[in-house]
């Protein structure tokens, strides 16, 4: 397949730049000086650019010039004459033409010149005689099959038969052909964009998802926030593909806006029928129901290409493209929307989420509008970068601001930028506000405004608690905002939104009372907040005080006037040295965040009076030298985060309070030391010592005080120099523990009692470089990480029936994994190049297990298919004949899929069809969600045969990939009952990849580092 020239023009222009309108394929000896010459002359006279190969010297193979001409022609006309099949050159041309038809939607028009179409289809008559002569070339059997397939496919297309048109008169016949070509060329191309920066790659992705070579009707959704470029991409795709649907195309713009007008949906139905049927009047459509009936009746056998732009309600889709069965085979439908839930309701599997432009693309687009050139003027480079960074890759904002700032001085630019940070540009605000206004629930609107004003970048669970207390039903509300592309959740479980969406929300609040901040529903600017807070009546009702990143704040105010305060945020107050004693009077305070208060040396004892406090975060308070002794009396405390406080002897905290073991409601404890800690004496040893009872025997166990943490579910001990030589700790009494993360510790073996934790589902061991053996894992364990444990030699997984995922990375000494072959789990093995020699046993096991369906899938970080695959396919399908095997029975197929990932989730539906009888044999859906895989990766999976096949039967394997995961190409090999030894030989040929990833479809993990993943996993 010659793929490099397929996209030889820019899809982003308002009209594709083809080199030729028509490519003529013909047998020169039959028709060059008569019919084909007359046809060529008529096409030229009609103004149709036509290529014929009169000046190209012929040989055994098609020249690169001819290949280029085929790929750069909008239409190919094939003149089948009696001697056509006698020319290997003609058959090679035909094969390439059919590939272009299937890959890029090239229009193909067959002309049957004094030959019966059935002779072409069945290779009988003169075509059969030609193939009889080819039989002696046994070494080219695959090429003969390809030629036969191309002839069959071409003969099935709508074409022109000289004997059945114009009574055989060639001049009239040629005129009708020319008129047909003219109609097909006369597409209504759309204006895409004045400066289409970054469009081409996105257009190719969408076209790939459309799977033009598949025969079924297919729907692709393009989703994303307002102004991201959904419509622009859809227009460019439409321009590129509309010629391939013989004029049966329709682009319905602004469906949301038009449908709100009187009889709007009926007008859209009429436009759809006019565009696809080329008829003018549809007076009989008097209602939506009658329109639906007519669309179903008139288009169910017709191959159409329809774009529905800006849908936002299910009723719009129901009226226009209610079901795929409304349209003929091969039809393609694109839906653009801001609402991902709408696509889910329509069961659109293939969804393309439009991403923001990168910095280079953003700067180029901005420069075209601001400077009328590809890059900024020299003196404007720095401030242009500032504007581009603020805009965040949103095309509409880049265009609007670029045009607004064009021909203005640098002082005017700076003034405008400063204003924009407080008051958004009205055109951008208007465009983005559409998504807000279409929210049909006032409580969801309130949630959006609260996030925009206060909670962007804040942990989603904490925000949900607050919103739930306000009666806003946050779980469904936040989910709706995510589906509307207004909010996202990042890998740290934080709520994030585009800066311009945040500014749009804040502007909605500001304009409600532009001159009187006290009358606004929310305050976020410090100046406004301080002005209003001088009113004591307001203070008494205040529930949230957010002073994060007030870098000049040295001490907190007196809190006695804030009796209703529930959340106090002092994060990033780097100059804060004193917290007022009155904090203890905040009886309703449930959340206190002092993370990053690097100058804070101590906490007032009164903080222990906060009986309602649930979360205390003192992470990165690097100078904090003591904690209150009565900390254990904070009976409601559920989360204690002490991350990065340098709790080391001789530096900061000398001793942890002994009462910490009394925190019966504590569910999450995060303690992180320093990677530069002294190995002999550590803060953790002191932590344990203050909790341990003095015992006479050498086997020191945890005392009752620590076992009192009966509610603890998550325990993070990072860089603590934890070692049984210092303190032999027994964790077996933490009966509620579900997550244990030990990172950067000096363990030789796992702490005592881990095997007795009845609810532990995730164990993370990272950079425990002295750890040699891992055993006695709890039977409840489902997810297990061993990363950078360079000394580990043996892992025992016996009796771990629930285990789903194992992540093994950079453990070159690992020699044995006991019990792995008996599990149904998913396995991840990270093998960097320097440790590839140590991984042969892993590879051998994995491939042998794969041939048995255990594990279900392997993910490899590699860009190329291996050479040993028996059959390969470009795009989304391939066909092959079941081979004859000399020994053993055929068990199934090894399927190797190369993907380009654009999202963290993926779904690939694999369908195998027996082409000999046309019946679907089996279908398998798999969730392929790579962890730490790069943009290009491969999935290898085993497909067991679910029925018997005879050698020679033709099978077709088809893939349908969703959620922005594109299958570039794939290959298969047949596995016999002796497949284990076969795979062992093959794996020796596959040593360039660096990662295995094996898993079943039950789990979904984000593309995040381990420490980030631990924060975002849900515990069911």
XYZ file of C-alpha atoms in Angstrom, residues 194-845:
652
model
C -8.633 32.136 6.820
C -5.546 30.766 8.536
C -6.057 27.018 9.093
C -3.187 26.379 11.492
C -2.953 22.906 13.041
C -5.922 21.552 11.108
C -4.326 18.925 8.885
C -3.235 16.447 11.567
C -6.602 16.645 13.290
C -8.446 16.129 9.998
C -6.401 13.022 9.262
C -7.258 11.627 12.695
C -10.987 12.079 12.100
C -10.805 10.579 8.606
C -8.976 7.607 10.040
C -11.767 7.096 12.583
C -14.372 7.244 9.809
C -12.920 3.976 8.371
C -13.894 4.743 4.798
C -13.093 1.208 3.681
C -15.714 -0.338 5.997
C -19.079 -1.201 4.432
C -21.286 -0.394 7.429
C -22.834 2.993 8.178
C -20.583 4.747 10.660
C -20.945 7.728 13.039
C -18.042 9.713 14.486
C -18.464 12.362 17.164
C -16.229 15.437 17.418
C -16.433 16.920 20.914
C -14.782 19.657 22.921
C -15.303 23.040 24.559
C -16.655 26.021 22.660
C -14.218 27.713 20.306
C -11.837 24.730 20.227
C -12.266 24.188 16.466
C -14.837 21.402 16.146
C -16.703 23.052 13.264
C -13.485 24.006 11.485
C -12.264 20.416 11.552
C -15.654 19.102 10.395
C -15.664 21.524 7.450
C -12.182 20.484 6.394
C -13.143 16.803 6.597
C -16.290 17.512 4.584
C -14.304 19.274 1.859
C -11.885 16.401 1.620
C -14.451 13.594 1.467
C -17.607 15.007 -0.121
C -16.447 14.191 -3.658
C -16.354 10.494 -2.732
C -20.104 10.288 -2.103
C -21.221 11.248 -5.607
C -22.786 14.472 -4.434
C -24.903 12.852 -1.726
C -23.521 15.088 1.001
C -25.018 17.538 3.456
C -23.427 19.875 6.005
C -26.068 21.114 8.441
C -24.598 24.152 10.192
C -25.612 25.551 13.584
C -28.151 22.831 14.333
C -28.619 24.063 17.908
C -29.397 27.623 16.811
C -31.544 26.703 13.797
C -33.608 24.147 15.724
C -34.688 26.858 18.187
C -36.421 28.770 15.401
C -40.055 28.055 14.409
C -40.122 24.800 12.405
C -36.331 24.803 12.632
C -35.962 21.030 12.683
C -38.313 20.665 9.724
C -36.186 23.133 7.760
C -33.078 21.107 8.604
C -34.801 17.916 7.459
C -35.656 19.574 4.133
C -32.085 20.769 3.704
C -30.769 17.260 4.367
C -33.031 15.801 1.667
C -32.279 18.618 -0.807
C -28.539 18.194 -0.400
C -28.457 14.415 -0.681
C -31.165 13.870 -3.300
C -30.536 17.046 -5.364
C -34.257 17.821 -5.391
C -35.725 21.238 -4.635
C -39.238 20.920 -3.275
C -40.393 18.882 -0.282
C -43.775 20.447 0.366
C -45.096 17.200 1.788
C -42.922 17.607 4.903
C -45.287 19.342 7.298
C -43.943 18.027 10.598
C -40.907 16.435 12.172
C -42.561 13.010 12.021
C -43.260 13.261 8.300
C -39.690 14.411 7.747
C -38.344 11.390 9.641
C -40.487 9.078 7.531
C -39.273 10.608 4.260
C -35.587 10.530 5.297
C -35.867 6.852 6.195
C -37.674 6.003 2.964
C -35.488 7.930 0.543
C -32.029 7.475 2.058
C -32.040 3.941 3.434
C -30.355 2.542 0.296
C -28.265 5.604 -0.490
C -24.619 6.102 0.564
C -24.521 9.582 2.082
C -22.122 11.819 3.986
C -23.820 14.038 6.580
C -22.349 16.483 9.090
C -24.529 17.725 11.949
C -22.766 20.746 13.406
C -23.327 21.870 17.005
C -25.898 19.436 18.366
C -26.882 19.874 21.982
C -30.130 17.942 22.388
C -31.172 14.376 21.711
C -34.322 15.457 19.856
C -32.192 17.110 17.161
C -30.358 13.875 16.409
C -33.609 11.886 16.561
C -35.123 14.108 13.880
C -32.133 14.049 11.522
C -30.087 10.858 11.947
C -32.129 8.862 14.420
C -30.567 5.527 13.539
C -27.750 4.227 11.374
C -30.276 2.064 9.560
C -31.823 5.209 8.061
C -28.898 5.374 5.629
C -27.369 3.040 3.097
C -24.235 0.930 3.522
C -21.030 2.931 3.544
C -22.702 6.110 4.813
C -20.723 8.365 7.125
C -22.112 10.786 9.710
C -20.191 13.327 11.772
C -21.691 15.012 14.830
C -19.990 17.993 16.475
C -21.056 18.838 20.005
C -19.949 20.285 23.316
C -21.904 17.560 25.101
C -20.123 14.207 25.383
C -23.151 12.704 27.129
C -25.212 13.292 24.005
C -22.790 11.125 22.019
C -23.015 8.436 24.690
C -26.806 8.539 24.497
C -26.566 8.062 20.732
C -24.165 5.133 21.295
C -21.438 6.813 19.289
C -18.380 4.693 20.090
C -15.927 6.670 17.974
C -15.434 10.049 19.644
C -12.677 12.499 18.775
C -11.942 14.998 21.532
C -10.394 18.144 20.077
C -7.352 19.256 22.021
C -6.015 22.767 22.387
C -3.341 23.954 19.970
C 0.197 23.555 21.239
C 2.328 26.636 21.911
C 3.916 26.715 18.452
C 0.575 26.357 16.675
C -1.006 28.945 18.961
C 1.750 31.467 18.339
C 1.482 30.977 14.582
C -2.302 31.417 14.502
C -2.101 34.446 16.790
C 0.653 35.981 14.631
C -1.360 35.650 11.433
C -4.146 37.712 12.981
C -2.006 40.153 14.977
C 0.875 40.725 12.543
C -0.339 39.252 9.213
C 2.675 36.961 9.188
C 3.729 33.580 10.556
C 5.629 34.900 13.589
C 5.497 38.008 15.831
C 7.420 41.170 15.115
C 10.738 41.180 16.985
C 9.781 43.731 19.629
C 6.497 41.909 20.312
C 7.876 38.373 20.827
C 7.832 38.384 24.642
C 4.390 39.924 25.087
C 2.994 37.703 22.328
C 4.177 34.685 24.307
C 2.384 36.054 27.365
C -0.880 36.430 25.454
C -0.579 32.956 23.926
C 0.117 31.400 27.329
C -2.930 33.176 28.784
C -5.205 32.023 25.960
C -4.173 28.393 26.405
C -4.452 27.123 22.836
C -8.089 28.100 22.204
C -8.327 29.003 18.476
C -11.233 31.426 18.691
C -9.514 33.410 21.445
C -6.249 33.515 19.490
C -8.091 34.857 16.451
C -10.169 37.410 18.377
C -7.313 38.738 20.498
C -4.910 38.744 17.568
C -7.282 40.876 15.524
C -8.048 43.103 18.550
C -4.361 43.823 19.210
C -3.366 44.213 15.567
C -1.670 47.571 14.801
C -1.570 48.578 18.481
C 1.471 49.803 20.442
C 3.184 47.749 23.140
C 1.794 49.977 25.969
C -1.692 49.412 24.509
C -0.996 45.682 24.450
C 0.035 45.646 28.110
C -3.022 47.633 29.127
C -5.284 45.333 27.151
C -3.707 42.188 28.612
C -4.092 43.501 32.155
C -7.738 44.304 31.486
C -8.350 40.875 29.950
C -7.151 39.170 33.107
C -10.071 40.779 34.948
C -12.675 41.318 32.231
C -12.760 38.872 29.279
C -13.139 40.099 25.718
C -16.849 40.250 24.919
C -16.633 38.120 21.750
C -14.795 35.328 23.557
C -17.135 35.607 26.548
C -20.202 35.374 24.300
C -18.906 32.257 22.528
C -17.929 30.436 25.694
C -21.050 31.425 27.621
C -23.212 29.331 25.283
C -22.092 26.217 27.154
C -23.099 27.806 30.464
C -26.464 29.082 29.243
C -27.439 25.665 27.855
C -27.113 24.077 31.306
C -30.720 23.350 32.214
C -30.261 23.197 35.975
C -29.600 26.219 38.198
C -27.759 24.107 40.757
C -25.334 22.870 38.096
C -24.803 26.483 37.071
C -24.029 27.313 40.694
C -21.512 24.467 40.842
C -19.781 25.790 37.725
C -19.595 29.312 39.146
C -18.248 28.042 42.474
C -15.511 26.068 40.709
C -14.651 29.056 38.487
C -14.417 31.429 41.437
C -12.916 29.219 44.144
C -12.193 25.609 43.349
C -10.156 25.410 40.133
C -7.198 23.190 41.005
C -8.782 21.865 44.211
C -9.298 18.181 45.064
C -12.591 17.035 43.628
C -13.628 15.077 46.725
C -13.088 18.067 49.010
C -15.086 20.276 46.682
C -17.857 17.701 46.550
C -18.123 17.743 50.354
C -18.555 21.508 50.371
C -21.053 21.544 47.518
C -22.991 18.690 49.057
C -23.346 20.749 52.205
C -24.846 23.509 50.063
C -27.445 21.112 48.682
C -25.989 21.167 45.134
C -25.843 17.381 44.437
C -22.201 17.585 43.296
C -21.679 14.057 41.923
C -24.179 14.432 39.087
C -23.480 18.151 38.740
C -19.721 17.773 38.271
C -20.292 14.859 35.908
C -22.536 17.001 33.705
C -19.916 19.771 33.634
C -17.296 17.256 32.540
C -19.567 15.970 29.779
C -20.164 19.541 28.604
C -16.378 20.135 28.368
C -16.572 22.822 31.051
C -14.524 21.001 33.695
C -11.993 18.185 33.786
C -10.505 16.029 36.531
C -6.737 15.661 36.314
C -4.605 12.728 37.409
C -4.350 14.190 40.929
C -8.155 14.165 41.232
C -8.228 17.969 41.012
C -10.936 19.947 39.269
C -9.388 21.909 36.425
C -10.865 24.177 33.783
C -9.501 26.242 30.946
C -8.454 29.698 32.129
C -10.837 31.357 29.708
C -13.755 29.279 30.964
C -12.781 30.263 34.514
C -12.720 33.917 33.498
C -16.052 33.538 31.737
C -17.641 32.204 34.944
C -16.170 34.985 37.032
C -17.407 37.573 34.548
C -20.952 36.194 34.877
C -20.720 36.868 38.614
C -19.090 40.290 38.206
C -21.619 41.737 35.766
C -24.442 40.946 38.196
C -23.157 43.890 40.269
C -20.174 45.496 38.531
C -19.831 48.469 40.910
C -20.871 46.925 44.256
C -18.827 43.800 45.131
C -20.814 43.276 48.308
C -23.909 42.504 46.256
C -22.212 39.808 44.196
C -22.817 36.140 44.943
C -19.099 35.346 45.093
C -15.817 37.217 45.722
C -12.401 36.037 44.545
C -10.228 39.169 44.124
C -8.443 39.955 47.399
C -9.168 43.663 47.130
C -12.906 43.057 46.775
C -12.928 40.469 49.529
C -11.052 42.656 52.038
C -13.335 45.569 51.354
C -16.433 43.507 52.015
C -14.953 41.708 55.039
C -14.733 44.997 56.922
C -18.468 44.585 57.372
C -18.800 42.541 60.620
C -22.249 41.254 59.703
C -20.724 39.596 56.687
C -17.908 38.088 58.768
C -20.282 36.273 61.093
C -21.811 34.425 58.147
C -18.540 33.648 56.384
C -18.070 29.911 55.770
C -14.963 29.818 53.554
C -11.829 31.945 53.901
C -9.342 31.321 51.077
C -6.054 33.181 51.571
C -3.890 30.876 49.505
C -0.649 32.330 48.091
C -0.823 35.527 50.142
C 2.963 35.600 50.154
C 3.220 38.716 52.336
C 0.957 37.433 55.119
C 3.115 36.935 58.262
C 0.432 36.162 60.832
C -3.221 35.292 60.680
C -5.909 37.642 62.009
C -7.971 37.006 65.096
C -10.581 34.386 64.153
C -12.990 35.066 67.001
C -15.297 37.020 64.702
C -15.748 34.080 62.305
C -17.984 31.633 64.201
C -19.434 30.067 61.016
C -16.096 29.386 59.288
C -15.890 25.841 57.892
C -12.851 25.977 55.594
C -9.609 27.885 56.113
C -7.056 27.795 53.301
C -3.601 29.228 53.950
C -1.805 27.206 51.267
C 1.300 28.843 49.851
C 1.491 31.640 52.450
C 5.274 31.385 52.437
C 5.869 34.236 54.920
C 3.413 33.050 57.556
C 5.136 32.512 60.926
C 2.261 32.641 63.403
C -1.266 31.244 63.605
C -3.467 33.096 66.123
C -4.592 31.159 69.211
C -8.200 32.054 68.405
C -8.212 29.375 65.713
C -9.303 27.006 68.473
C -12.670 28.805 68.691
C -13.675 27.791 65.162
C -16.079 25.080 66.295
C -17.388 24.454 62.767
C -14.031 24.282 60.999
C -13.739 21.018 59.046
C -10.859 21.784 56.669
C -7.500 23.435 57.398
C -4.862 23.606 54.667
C -1.471 25.112 55.483
C 0.516 23.325 52.812
C 3.646 25.169 51.738
C 3.764 27.575 54.704
C 7.545 27.318 54.684
C 8.158 29.893 57.460
C 5.740 28.417 59.991
C 7.630 27.015 63.019
C 4.852 25.824 65.331
C 1.125 25.427 65.727
C -0.843 26.812 68.683
C -2.010 24.250 71.263
C -5.526 25.562 70.765
C -5.660 23.873 67.368
C -6.371 20.644 69.251
C -9.732 22.147 70.313
C -11.015 21.809 66.735
C -13.332 18.898 67.427
C -15.019 19.145 64.000
C -11.791 19.260 61.958
C -11.656 16.473 59.388
C -8.618 17.389 57.245
C -5.306 18.831 58.416
C -2.672 19.450 55.747
C 0.740 20.642 56.952
C 2.709 19.259 54.012
C 5.845 21.148 52.965
C 5.929 23.190 56.177
C 9.685 22.711 56.209
C 10.407 24.741 59.393
C 7.661 23.310 61.541
C 9.515 22.080 64.667
C 6.726 20.663 66.781
C 3.174 19.392 66.729
C 0.771 19.937 69.639
C 0.930 17.130 72.186
C -2.859 16.777 72.309
C -3.194 16.202 68.573
C -4.876 12.868 69.306
C -7.855 14.644 70.840
C -9.019 15.882 67.412
C -11.628 13.153 67.356
C -13.152 14.000 63.938
C -9.811 14.059 62.066
C -9.919 11.766 59.040
C -6.927 12.995 56.987
C -3.504 13.990 58.277
C -1.051 15.009 55.571
C 2.536 15.538 56.689
C 4.343 15.449 53.374
C 7.795 16.968 52.951
C 8.201 18.552 56.394
C 11.754 17.197 56.783
C 10.847 15.363 59.958
C 14.422 14.390 60.829
C 16.465 14.288 64.022
C 18.494 17.470 64.372
C 16.520 19.457 61.825
C 12.840 20.150 62.503
C 10.327 17.976 64.367
C 12.103 16.185 67.216
C 9.220 14.056 68.334
C 5.735 13.211 67.215
C 2.980 13.385 69.838
C 2.260 10.043 71.462
C -1.462 10.752 71.244
C -1.459 10.276 67.469
C -2.481 6.670 67.993
C -5.799 7.871 69.443
C -7.120 9.209 66.148
C -9.815 6.569 65.792
C -11.482 8.217 62.799
C -8.266 8.790 60.855
C -8.618 7.253 57.373
C -5.619 8.718 55.536
C -2.107 9.276 56.863
C 0.623 10.587 54.584
C 4.149 10.879 56.012
C 7.085 11.785 53.806
C 10.635 12.222 55.019
C 13.689 13.372 53.120
C 15.620 11.429 50.517
C 18.775 12.833 52.104
C 17.923 11.430 55.522
C 20.549 9.791 57.694
C 20.089 6.052 57.406
C 20.900 5.185 61.018
C 18.477 7.403 62.937
C 15.235 8.509 61.320
C 12.065 10.284 62.241
C 10.099 7.112 61.591
C 12.068 5.228 64.197
C 11.095 7.914 66.693
C 7.535 7.804 65.439
C 7.425 4.076 66.023
C 9.300 4.261 69.293
C 6.795 6.625 70.829
C 4.064 4.188 69.893
C 5.738 0.913 70.865
C 5.398 -0.664 74.259
C 8.683 -1.693 75.859
C 8.893 -5.451 75.560
C 11.525 -7.830 76.815
C 11.491 -10.074 73.774
C 13.327 -9.154 70.561
C 10.224 -9.330 68.373
C 8.817 -5.834 68.953
C 5.141 -5.578 68.005
C 2.920 -2.556 67.512
C 1.192 -1.436 70.679
C -2.471 -0.905 71.288
C -1.989 2.806 70.630
C -1.306 2.309 66.914
C -3.851 -0.437 66.567
C -6.281 2.215 67.714
C -6.141 3.657 64.180
C -8.986 1.308 63.393
C -10.405 3.463 60.585
C -7.128 3.997 58.696
C -7.616 3.043 55.037
C -4.663 4.771 53.336
C -1.108 4.861 54.677
C 1.726 6.516 52.766
C 5.262 6.141 54.163
C 7.677 7.807 51.733
C 11.466 8.154 52.101
C 11.329 7.222 55.768
C 14.395 4.916 55.887
C 12.010 2.285 57.252
C 13.997 -0.826 58.163
C 13.384 -3.841 60.384
C 16.919 -3.352 61.698
C 15.786 -0.087 63.281
C 12.195 -0.831 64.265
C 10.452 -4.124 63.402
C 6.940 -2.813 62.813
C 3.851 -5.015 62.701
C 1.116 -3.536 60.485
C -1.215 -6.486 60.872
C -3.598 -4.708 63.262
C -4.592 -1.982 60.814
C -7.697 -3.950 59.934
C -9.277 -1.265 57.710
C -6.164 -0.519 55.641
C -6.840 -0.667 51.886
C -3.857 1.202 50.446
C -0.256 0.942 51.610
C 2.483 2.819 49.784
C 6.098 2.263 50.899
C 8.505 4.368 48.880
C 12.236 4.906 49.260
C 12.645 2.717 52.376
C 15.478 0.339 53.408
C 13.446 -2.833 53.819
C 14.989 -6.251 53.210
C 11.592 -7.927 53.563
C 8.040 -6.667 53.845
C 6.936 -5.408 57.282
C 5.450 -8.019 59.569
C 1.720 -8.564 59.336
C 1.047 -7.285 55.811
C -0.251 -10.709 54.868
C -2.938 -10.427 57.548
C -4.483 -7.166 56.363
C -7.970 -8.346 55.335
C -8.935 -5.321 53.226
C -5.651 -4.287 51.587
C -6.303 -3.894 47.850
C -3.267 -1.880 46.717
C 0.363 -2.261 47.737
C 2.957 0.050 46.241
C 6.672 -0.656 46.611
C 8.784 1.992 44.907
C 12.566 2.470 45.136
C 12.937 0.021 48.028
C 16.352 -0.855 46.674
C 17.344 -3.313 49.420
C 14.177 -5.378 49.188
C 15.054 -8.930 48.105
C 11.921 -10.992 48.612
C 8.191 -10.302 48.439
C 5.900 -12.909 49.954
C 2.927 -13.425 52.228
C 0.803 -10.943 50.339
C -2.800 -10.615 51.535
C -5.423 -12.523 49.609
C -7.470 -9.320 49.221
C -4.759 -7.629 47.087
C -5.908 -6.447 43.643
C -3.191 -4.024 42.510
C 0.526 -4.414 43.137
C 3.441 -2.134 42.163
C 7.125 -3.064 42.296
C 9.106 -0.233 40.709
C 12.852 0.438 40.896
C 13.297 -2.313 43.461
C 16.632 -3.247 41.955
C 17.513 -6.041 44.417
C 14.235 -7.966 44.428
C 14.760 -11.583 43.367
C 11.528 -13.390 44.089
C 7.812 -12.612 44.273
C 5.209 -15.042 45.517
C 1.618 -14.557 44.368
C 0.187 -17.734 45.815
C -3.451 -17.577 46.950
C -4.017 -14.161 45.354
C -7.160 -14.900 43.365
C -8.389 -11.288 43.289
C -5.177 -9.826 41.864
C -5.910 -7.714 38.767
C -2.823 -5.648 38.038
C 0.882 -6.044 38.656
C 3.248 -3.274 37.643
C 6.881 -4.407 37.514
C 9.403 -1.779 36.497
C 13.200 -1.846 36.490
C 13.653 -4.959 38.613
C 16.512 -6.635 36.707
C 17.334 -9.263 39.366
C 13.845 -10.686 39.499
C 14.227 -14.413 38.782
C 10.968 -15.943 39.898
C 7.293 -15.021 40.121
C 5.606 -17.874 41.912
C 1.932 -18.407 41.211
C 1.727 -16.020 38.259
C 0.692 -18.739 35.840
C -2.342 -19.602 37.977
C -3.853 -16.120 38.045
C -6.202 -14.269 35.742
C -4.510 -10.959 36.499
C -3.152 -8.258 34.280
C 0.616 -7.814 34.278
C 2.779 -4.827 33.492
C 6.495 -5.407 33.004
C 8.760 -2.459 32.325
C 12.020 -3.511 30.678
C 14.426 -0.649 29.891
C 17.108 -1.395 27.283
C 19.816 -1.887 29.913
C 17.892 -4.730 31.580
C 16.649 -6.522 28.482
C 19.074 -9.433 29.055
C 17.465 -10.177 32.407
C 13.933 -10.354 31.039
C 14.009 -13.443 28.829
C 12.162 -15.556 31.410
C 9.453 -12.860 31.615
C 9.050 -12.744 27.870
C 8.926 -16.514 27.518
C 6.258 -16.815 30.198
